Short mmCIF file of C-alpha atoms in Angstrom, two decimals:
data_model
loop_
_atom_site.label_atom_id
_atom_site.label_comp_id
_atom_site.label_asym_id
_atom_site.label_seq_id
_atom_site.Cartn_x
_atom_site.Cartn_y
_atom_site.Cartn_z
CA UNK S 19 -146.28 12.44 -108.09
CA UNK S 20 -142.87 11.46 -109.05
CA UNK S 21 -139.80 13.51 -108.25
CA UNK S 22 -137.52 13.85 -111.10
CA UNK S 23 -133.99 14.00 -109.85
CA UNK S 24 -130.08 14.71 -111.58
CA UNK S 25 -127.64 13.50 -110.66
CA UNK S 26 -124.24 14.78 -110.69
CA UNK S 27 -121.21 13.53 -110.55
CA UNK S 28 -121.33 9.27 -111.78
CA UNK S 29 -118.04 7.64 -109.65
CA UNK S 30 -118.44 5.32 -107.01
CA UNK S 31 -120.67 6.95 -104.86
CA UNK S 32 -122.53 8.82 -107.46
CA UNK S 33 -123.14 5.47 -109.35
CA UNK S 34 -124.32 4.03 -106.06
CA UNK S 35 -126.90 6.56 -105.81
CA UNK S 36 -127.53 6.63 -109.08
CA UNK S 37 -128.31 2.55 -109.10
CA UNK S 38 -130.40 3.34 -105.60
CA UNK S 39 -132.56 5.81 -107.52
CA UNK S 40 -133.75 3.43 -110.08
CA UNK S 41 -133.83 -0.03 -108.76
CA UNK S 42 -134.68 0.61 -104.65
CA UNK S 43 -136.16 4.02 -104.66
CA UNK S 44 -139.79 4.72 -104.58
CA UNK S 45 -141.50 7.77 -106.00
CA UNK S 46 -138.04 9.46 -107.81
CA UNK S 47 -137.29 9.04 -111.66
CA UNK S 48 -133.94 10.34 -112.63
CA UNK S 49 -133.98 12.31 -115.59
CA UNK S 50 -131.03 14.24 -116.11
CA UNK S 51 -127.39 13.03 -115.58
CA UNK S 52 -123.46 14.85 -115.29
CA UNK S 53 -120.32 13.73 -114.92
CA UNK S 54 -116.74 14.88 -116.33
CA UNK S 55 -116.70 11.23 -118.22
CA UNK S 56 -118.99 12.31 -120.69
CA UNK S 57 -118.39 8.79 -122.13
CA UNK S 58 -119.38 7.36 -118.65
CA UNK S 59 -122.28 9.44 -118.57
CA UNK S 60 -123.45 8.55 -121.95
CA UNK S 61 -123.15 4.33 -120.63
CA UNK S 62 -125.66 5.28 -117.92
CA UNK S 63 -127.96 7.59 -119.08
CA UNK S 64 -130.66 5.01 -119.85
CA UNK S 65 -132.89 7.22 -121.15
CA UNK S 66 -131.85 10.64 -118.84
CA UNK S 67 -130.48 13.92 -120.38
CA UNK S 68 -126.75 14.16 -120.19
CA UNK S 69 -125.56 17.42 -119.18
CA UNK S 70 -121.86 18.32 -119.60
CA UNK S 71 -122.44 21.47 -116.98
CA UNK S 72 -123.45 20.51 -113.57
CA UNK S 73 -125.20 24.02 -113.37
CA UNK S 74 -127.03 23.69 -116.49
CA UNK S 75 -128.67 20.58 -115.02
CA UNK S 76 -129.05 21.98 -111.56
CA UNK S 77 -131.09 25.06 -113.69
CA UNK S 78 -133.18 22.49 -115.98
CA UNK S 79 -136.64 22.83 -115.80
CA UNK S 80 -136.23 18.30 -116.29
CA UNK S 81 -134.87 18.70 -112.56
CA UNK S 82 -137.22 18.87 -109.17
CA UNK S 83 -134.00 18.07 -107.00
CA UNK S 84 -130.75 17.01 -107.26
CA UNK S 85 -127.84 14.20 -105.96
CA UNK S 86 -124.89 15.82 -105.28
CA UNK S 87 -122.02 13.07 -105.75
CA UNK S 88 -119.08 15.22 -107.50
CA UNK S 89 -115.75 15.47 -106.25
CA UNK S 90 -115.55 16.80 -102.94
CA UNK S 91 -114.25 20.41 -103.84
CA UNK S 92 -117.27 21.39 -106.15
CA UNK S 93 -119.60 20.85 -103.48
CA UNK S 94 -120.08 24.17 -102.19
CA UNK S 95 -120.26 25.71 -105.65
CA UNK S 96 -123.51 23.02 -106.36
CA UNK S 97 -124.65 23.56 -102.93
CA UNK S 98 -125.15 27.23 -103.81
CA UNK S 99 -126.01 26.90 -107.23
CA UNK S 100 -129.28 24.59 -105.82
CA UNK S 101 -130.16 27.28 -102.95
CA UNK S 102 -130.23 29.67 -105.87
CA UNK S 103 -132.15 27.70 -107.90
CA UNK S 104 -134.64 26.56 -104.79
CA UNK S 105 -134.06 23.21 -105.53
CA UNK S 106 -133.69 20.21 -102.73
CA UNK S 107 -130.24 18.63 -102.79
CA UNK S 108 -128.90 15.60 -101.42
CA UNK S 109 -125.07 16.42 -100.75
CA UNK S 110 -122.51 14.13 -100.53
CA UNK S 111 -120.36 14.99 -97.44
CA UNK S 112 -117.79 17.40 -96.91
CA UNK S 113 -120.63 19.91 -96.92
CA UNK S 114 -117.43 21.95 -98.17
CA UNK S 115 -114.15 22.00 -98.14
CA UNK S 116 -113.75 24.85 -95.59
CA UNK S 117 -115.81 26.54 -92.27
CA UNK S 118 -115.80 29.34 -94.34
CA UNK S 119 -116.91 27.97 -97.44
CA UNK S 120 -119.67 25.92 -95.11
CA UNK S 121 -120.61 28.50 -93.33
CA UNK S 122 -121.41 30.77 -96.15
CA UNK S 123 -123.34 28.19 -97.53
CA UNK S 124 -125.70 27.43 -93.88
CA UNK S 125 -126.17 31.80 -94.27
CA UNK S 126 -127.41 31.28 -98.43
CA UNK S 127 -129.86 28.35 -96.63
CA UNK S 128 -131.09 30.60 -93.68
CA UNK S 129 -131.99 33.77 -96.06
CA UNK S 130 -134.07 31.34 -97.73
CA UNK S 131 -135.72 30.25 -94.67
CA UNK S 132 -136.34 27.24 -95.27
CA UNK S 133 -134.02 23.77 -95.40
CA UNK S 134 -133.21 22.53 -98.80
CA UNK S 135 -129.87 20.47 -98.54
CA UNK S 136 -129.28 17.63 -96.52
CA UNK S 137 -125.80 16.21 -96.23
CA UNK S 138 -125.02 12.82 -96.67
CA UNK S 139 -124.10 11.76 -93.57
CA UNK S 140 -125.63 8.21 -93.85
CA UNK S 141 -124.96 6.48 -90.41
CA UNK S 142 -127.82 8.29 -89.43
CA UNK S 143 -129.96 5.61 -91.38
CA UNK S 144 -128.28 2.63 -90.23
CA UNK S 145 -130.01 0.24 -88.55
CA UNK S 146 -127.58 -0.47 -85.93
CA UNK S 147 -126.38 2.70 -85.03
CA UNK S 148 -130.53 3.67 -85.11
CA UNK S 149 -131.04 0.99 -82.58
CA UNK S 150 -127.64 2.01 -80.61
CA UNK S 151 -130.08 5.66 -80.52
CA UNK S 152 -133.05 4.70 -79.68
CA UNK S 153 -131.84 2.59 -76.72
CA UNK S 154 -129.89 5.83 -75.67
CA UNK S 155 -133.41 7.84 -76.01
CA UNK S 156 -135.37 5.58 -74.70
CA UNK S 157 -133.16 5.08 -71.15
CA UNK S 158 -132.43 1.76 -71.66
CA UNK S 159 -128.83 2.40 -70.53
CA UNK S 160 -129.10 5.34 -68.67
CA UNK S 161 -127.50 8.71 -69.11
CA UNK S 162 -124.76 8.34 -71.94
CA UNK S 163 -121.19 8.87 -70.77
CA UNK S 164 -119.13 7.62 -73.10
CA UNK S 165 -118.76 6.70 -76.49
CA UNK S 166 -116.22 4.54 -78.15
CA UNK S 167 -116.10 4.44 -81.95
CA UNK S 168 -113.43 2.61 -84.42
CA UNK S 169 -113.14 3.66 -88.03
CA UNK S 170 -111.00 1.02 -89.89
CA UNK S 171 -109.75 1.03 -93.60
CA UNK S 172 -108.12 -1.86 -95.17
CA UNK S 173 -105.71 0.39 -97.16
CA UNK S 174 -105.63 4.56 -98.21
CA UNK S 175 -105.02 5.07 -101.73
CA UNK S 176 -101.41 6.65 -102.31
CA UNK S 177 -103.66 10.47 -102.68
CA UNK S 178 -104.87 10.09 -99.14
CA UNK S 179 -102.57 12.56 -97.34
CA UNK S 180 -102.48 13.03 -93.40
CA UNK S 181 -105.02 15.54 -92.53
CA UNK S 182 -107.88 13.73 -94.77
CA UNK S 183 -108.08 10.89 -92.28
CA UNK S 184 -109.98 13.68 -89.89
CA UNK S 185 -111.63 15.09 -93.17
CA UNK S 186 -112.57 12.39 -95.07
CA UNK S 187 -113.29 9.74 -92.60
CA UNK S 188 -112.85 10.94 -88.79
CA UNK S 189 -116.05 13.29 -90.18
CA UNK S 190 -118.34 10.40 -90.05
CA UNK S 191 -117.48 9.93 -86.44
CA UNK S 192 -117.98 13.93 -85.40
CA UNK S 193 -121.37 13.79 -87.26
CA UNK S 194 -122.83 10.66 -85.91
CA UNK S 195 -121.22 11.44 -82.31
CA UNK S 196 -123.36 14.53 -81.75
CA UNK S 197 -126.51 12.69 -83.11
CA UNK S 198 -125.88 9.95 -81.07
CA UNK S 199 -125.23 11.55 -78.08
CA UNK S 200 -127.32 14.93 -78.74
CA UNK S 201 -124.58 17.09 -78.17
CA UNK S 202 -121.57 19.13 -79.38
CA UNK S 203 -118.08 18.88 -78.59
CA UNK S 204 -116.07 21.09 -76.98
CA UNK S 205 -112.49 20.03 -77.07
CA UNK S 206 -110.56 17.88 -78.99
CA UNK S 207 -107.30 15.64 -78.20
CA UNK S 208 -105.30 13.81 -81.10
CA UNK S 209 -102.39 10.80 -79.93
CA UNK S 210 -100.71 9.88 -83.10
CA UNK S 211 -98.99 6.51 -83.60
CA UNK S 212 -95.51 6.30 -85.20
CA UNK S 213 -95.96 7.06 -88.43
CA UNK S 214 -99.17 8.67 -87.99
CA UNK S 215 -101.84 6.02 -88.59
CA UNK S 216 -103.69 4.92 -86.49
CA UNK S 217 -104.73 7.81 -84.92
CA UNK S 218 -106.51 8.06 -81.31
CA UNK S 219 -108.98 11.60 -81.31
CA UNK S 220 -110.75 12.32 -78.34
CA UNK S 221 -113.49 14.69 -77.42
CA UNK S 222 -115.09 15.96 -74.53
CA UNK S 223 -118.97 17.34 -74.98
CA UNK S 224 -120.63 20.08 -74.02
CA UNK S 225 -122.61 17.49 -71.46
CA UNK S 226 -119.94 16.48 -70.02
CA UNK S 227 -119.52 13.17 -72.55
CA UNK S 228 -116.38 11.73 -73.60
CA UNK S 229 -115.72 10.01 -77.54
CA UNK S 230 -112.86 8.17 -78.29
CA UNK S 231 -112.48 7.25 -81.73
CA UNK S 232 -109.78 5.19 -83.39
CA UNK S 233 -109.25 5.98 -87.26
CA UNK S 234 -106.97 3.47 -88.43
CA UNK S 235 -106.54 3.40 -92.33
CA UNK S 236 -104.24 1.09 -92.87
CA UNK S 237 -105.81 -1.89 -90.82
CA UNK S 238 -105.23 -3.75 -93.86
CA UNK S 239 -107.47 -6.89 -92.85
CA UNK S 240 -111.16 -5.01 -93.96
CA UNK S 241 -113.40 -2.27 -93.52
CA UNK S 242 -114.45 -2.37 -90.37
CA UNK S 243 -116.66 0.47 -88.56
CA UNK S 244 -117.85 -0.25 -84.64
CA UNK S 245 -119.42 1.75 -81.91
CA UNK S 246 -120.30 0.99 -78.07
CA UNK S 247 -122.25 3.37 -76.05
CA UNK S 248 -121.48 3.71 -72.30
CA UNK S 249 -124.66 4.75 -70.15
CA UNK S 250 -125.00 4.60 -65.90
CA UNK S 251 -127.13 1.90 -66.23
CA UNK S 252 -125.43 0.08 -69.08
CA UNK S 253 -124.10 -0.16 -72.67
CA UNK S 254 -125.37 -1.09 -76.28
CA UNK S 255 -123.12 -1.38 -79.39
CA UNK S 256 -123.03 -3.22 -82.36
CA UNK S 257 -122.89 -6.58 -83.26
CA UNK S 258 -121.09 -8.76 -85.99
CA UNK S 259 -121.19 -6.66 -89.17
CA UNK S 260 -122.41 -9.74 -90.94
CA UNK S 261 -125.74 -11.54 -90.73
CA UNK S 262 -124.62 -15.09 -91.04
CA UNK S 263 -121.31 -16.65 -90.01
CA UNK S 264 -119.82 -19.32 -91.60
CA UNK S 265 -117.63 -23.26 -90.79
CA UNK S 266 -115.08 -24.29 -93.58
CA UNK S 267 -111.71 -24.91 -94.06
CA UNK S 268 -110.87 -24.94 -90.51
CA UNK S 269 -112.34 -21.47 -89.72
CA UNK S 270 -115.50 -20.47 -88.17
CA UNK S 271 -116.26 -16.53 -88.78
CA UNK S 272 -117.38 -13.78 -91.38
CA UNK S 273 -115.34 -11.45 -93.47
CA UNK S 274 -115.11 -7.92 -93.35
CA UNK S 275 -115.97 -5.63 -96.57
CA UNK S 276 -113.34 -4.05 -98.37
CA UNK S 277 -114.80 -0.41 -98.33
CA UNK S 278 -117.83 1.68 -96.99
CA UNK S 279 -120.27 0.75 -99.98
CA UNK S 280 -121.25 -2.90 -98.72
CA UNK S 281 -121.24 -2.12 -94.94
CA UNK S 282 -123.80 0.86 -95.31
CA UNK S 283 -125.71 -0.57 -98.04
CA UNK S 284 -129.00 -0.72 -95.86
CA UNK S 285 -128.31 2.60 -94.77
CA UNK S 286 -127.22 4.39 -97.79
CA UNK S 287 -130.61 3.01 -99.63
CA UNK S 288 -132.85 4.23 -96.77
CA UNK S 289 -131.33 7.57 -96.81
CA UNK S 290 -132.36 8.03 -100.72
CA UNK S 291 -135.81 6.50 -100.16
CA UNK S 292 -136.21 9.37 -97.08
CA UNK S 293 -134.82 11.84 -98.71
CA UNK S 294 -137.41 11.81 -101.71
CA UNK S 295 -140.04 11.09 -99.09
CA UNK S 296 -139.13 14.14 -96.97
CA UNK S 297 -138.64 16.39 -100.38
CA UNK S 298 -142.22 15.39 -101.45
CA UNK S 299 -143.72 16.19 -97.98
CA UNK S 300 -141.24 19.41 -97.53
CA UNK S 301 -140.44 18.53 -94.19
CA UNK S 302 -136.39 18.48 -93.73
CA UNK S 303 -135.09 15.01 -92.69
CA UNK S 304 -131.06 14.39 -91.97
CA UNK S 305 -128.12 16.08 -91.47
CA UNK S 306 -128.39 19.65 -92.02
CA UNK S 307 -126.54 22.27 -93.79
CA UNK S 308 -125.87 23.33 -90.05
CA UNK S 309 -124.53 19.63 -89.49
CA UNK S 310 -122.10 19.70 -92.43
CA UNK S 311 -121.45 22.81 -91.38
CA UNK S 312 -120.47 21.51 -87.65
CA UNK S 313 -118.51 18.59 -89.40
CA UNK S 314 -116.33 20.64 -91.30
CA UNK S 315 -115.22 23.35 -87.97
CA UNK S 316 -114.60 20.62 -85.86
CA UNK S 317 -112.16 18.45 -88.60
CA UNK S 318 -110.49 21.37 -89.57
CA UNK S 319 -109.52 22.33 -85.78
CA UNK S 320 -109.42 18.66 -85.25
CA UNK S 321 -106.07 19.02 -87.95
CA UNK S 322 -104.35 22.04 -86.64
CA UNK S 323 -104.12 19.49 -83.05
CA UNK S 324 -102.64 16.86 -85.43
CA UNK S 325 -100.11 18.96 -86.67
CA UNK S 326 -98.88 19.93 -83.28
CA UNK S 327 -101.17 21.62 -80.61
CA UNK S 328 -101.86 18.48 -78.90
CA UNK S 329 -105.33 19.64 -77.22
CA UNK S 330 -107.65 21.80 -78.83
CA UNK S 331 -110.75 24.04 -77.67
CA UNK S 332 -113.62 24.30 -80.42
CA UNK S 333 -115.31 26.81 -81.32
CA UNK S 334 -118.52 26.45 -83.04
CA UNK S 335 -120.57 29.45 -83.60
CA UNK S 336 -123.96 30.12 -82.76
CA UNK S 337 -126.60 27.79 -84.13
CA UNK S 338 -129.28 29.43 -86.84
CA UNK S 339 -132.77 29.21 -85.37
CA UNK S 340 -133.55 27.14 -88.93
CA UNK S 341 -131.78 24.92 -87.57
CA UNK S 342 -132.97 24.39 -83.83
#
């Protein structure tokens, strides 16, 4: 049986997914499409409905699930809408713009009892930080103590205030820290350089753990994302983000992407190919409602330490049994 997905929301990432849905993705046709371009949307279709209201498509009887890819403030509205509808959803990340918001929306999911969005938190699905886990799970380094991560931009665009370097990008770290390490933080330090960027954040888990992450997005030479985990026994981390390396003109090297698309490639299509599977099986794969939920607290008490209270205790909430 083939799922038949909408998409909403056709920018960069939603085109991305879009693309992943009908040239690498197995068992998923889409057949219905939004986007506020309705021009845009009518270039892509390709055969799909175009819907110029994201919750007329979500209701459609033409949709089975749906790719959340709009701008990052309509999430939670979409998020609802598909709980509502008791449709799966793949949601881009911020889960939503608020706890609140977030939180109302993990409470919709655990009425329903039973998972229905996962969050787009890719990392999860790429190979090298799946390798960097497995090595952690399997002992191969012994107990994890530390984590070091690095988040680099080449450039923000001019809209990229302050505070959305913790909630646009410093996110990925929080979300892929507690899978990594299989545990939450607990407090959270913020150094800022002159200027403010690059920013230092650390955390301290609720094992004991210590993250440091540099977010740095202005590093001007690439995209470049990098992790090393710390155990007793040793460390793992990732290698050259490139898979050859090359000799000419006096240099011997590889190049950096400019943004996030090319570097997670591998993991962004494996996401979409799980996230069909795991709708057609019904069992729940990837980060959770309860993850994006997580995500959001700890970035939004991650900012109030950026704009002055240097350290910061977080407070989480109790976890929902759906999501033990």
């Amino acid at each position: 049986m083939t799922l038949a997905v909408g998409v909403i929301g056709l920018g960069v990432m939603g085109a991305e997914h879009l693309r992943l849905l009908r040239e690498e993705t197995a068992g998923a046709t889409v057949t219905a499409i939004c986007d506020a371009d309705g021009e845009r949307a009518g270039r892509l279709a390709q055969g799909a409905a175009v819907f110029a209201d994201p919750l007329a498509l979500i209701a459609s009887d033409r949709v089975q699930a749906v790719v959340i890819a709009s701008p990052d403030a309509t999430h939670a509205g979409l998020a609802l809408a598909c709980l509502a509808q008791g449709k799966p959803a793949l949601c881009e990340k911020p889960l939503a713009a608020t706890t609140a918001e977030s939180l109302r929306i993990v409470e919709a999911e655990v009425a329903l009892g039973r998972r229905l969005l996962q969050i787009g938190y890719m990392r999860r699905f790429d190979p090298a930080y799946v390798e960097m886990k497995h090595a952690a799970d399997a002992g191969m380094i012994g107990d994890p103590v530390l984590l070091h991560n690095v988040h680099r931009n080449a450039a923000a665009p001019d809209w990229f205030t302050g505070p959305m370097a913790v909630t646009n990008s410093f996110v990925h770290e929080i979300d892929i820290s507690r899978w990594l390490l299989g545990a939450d933080p607990v407090t959270a330090t913020v150094h800022t350089a002159p200027g403010g960027d690059p920013l230092l954040i650390t955390m301290e888990t609720d094992k004991g753990q210590l993250v440091s992450t540099e977010v740095f997005m202005n590093a001007r030479y690439g995209y470049h994302v990098h992790a090393q985990l710390v155990g007793r026994a040793g460390t793992v981390q990732m290698a050259q983000p490139a898979v050859t390396l090359t000799n000419g003109s006096l240099h011997h090297g590889h190049t950096y992407p400019e943004n996030w698309v090319p570097r997670f490639r591998d993991a962004y299509r494996i996401q979409m190919n799980d996230w069909v599977r795991s709708v057609a099986s019904g069992k729940a794969a990837g980060a959770s409602a309860w993850d994006g939920y997580v995500a959001t607290v700890v970035a939004e008490q991650v900012v109030s330490a950026l704009q002055g209270a240097a350290r910061v205790n977080l407070s989480l909430g109790a976890r929902p049994d759906l999501y033990a």
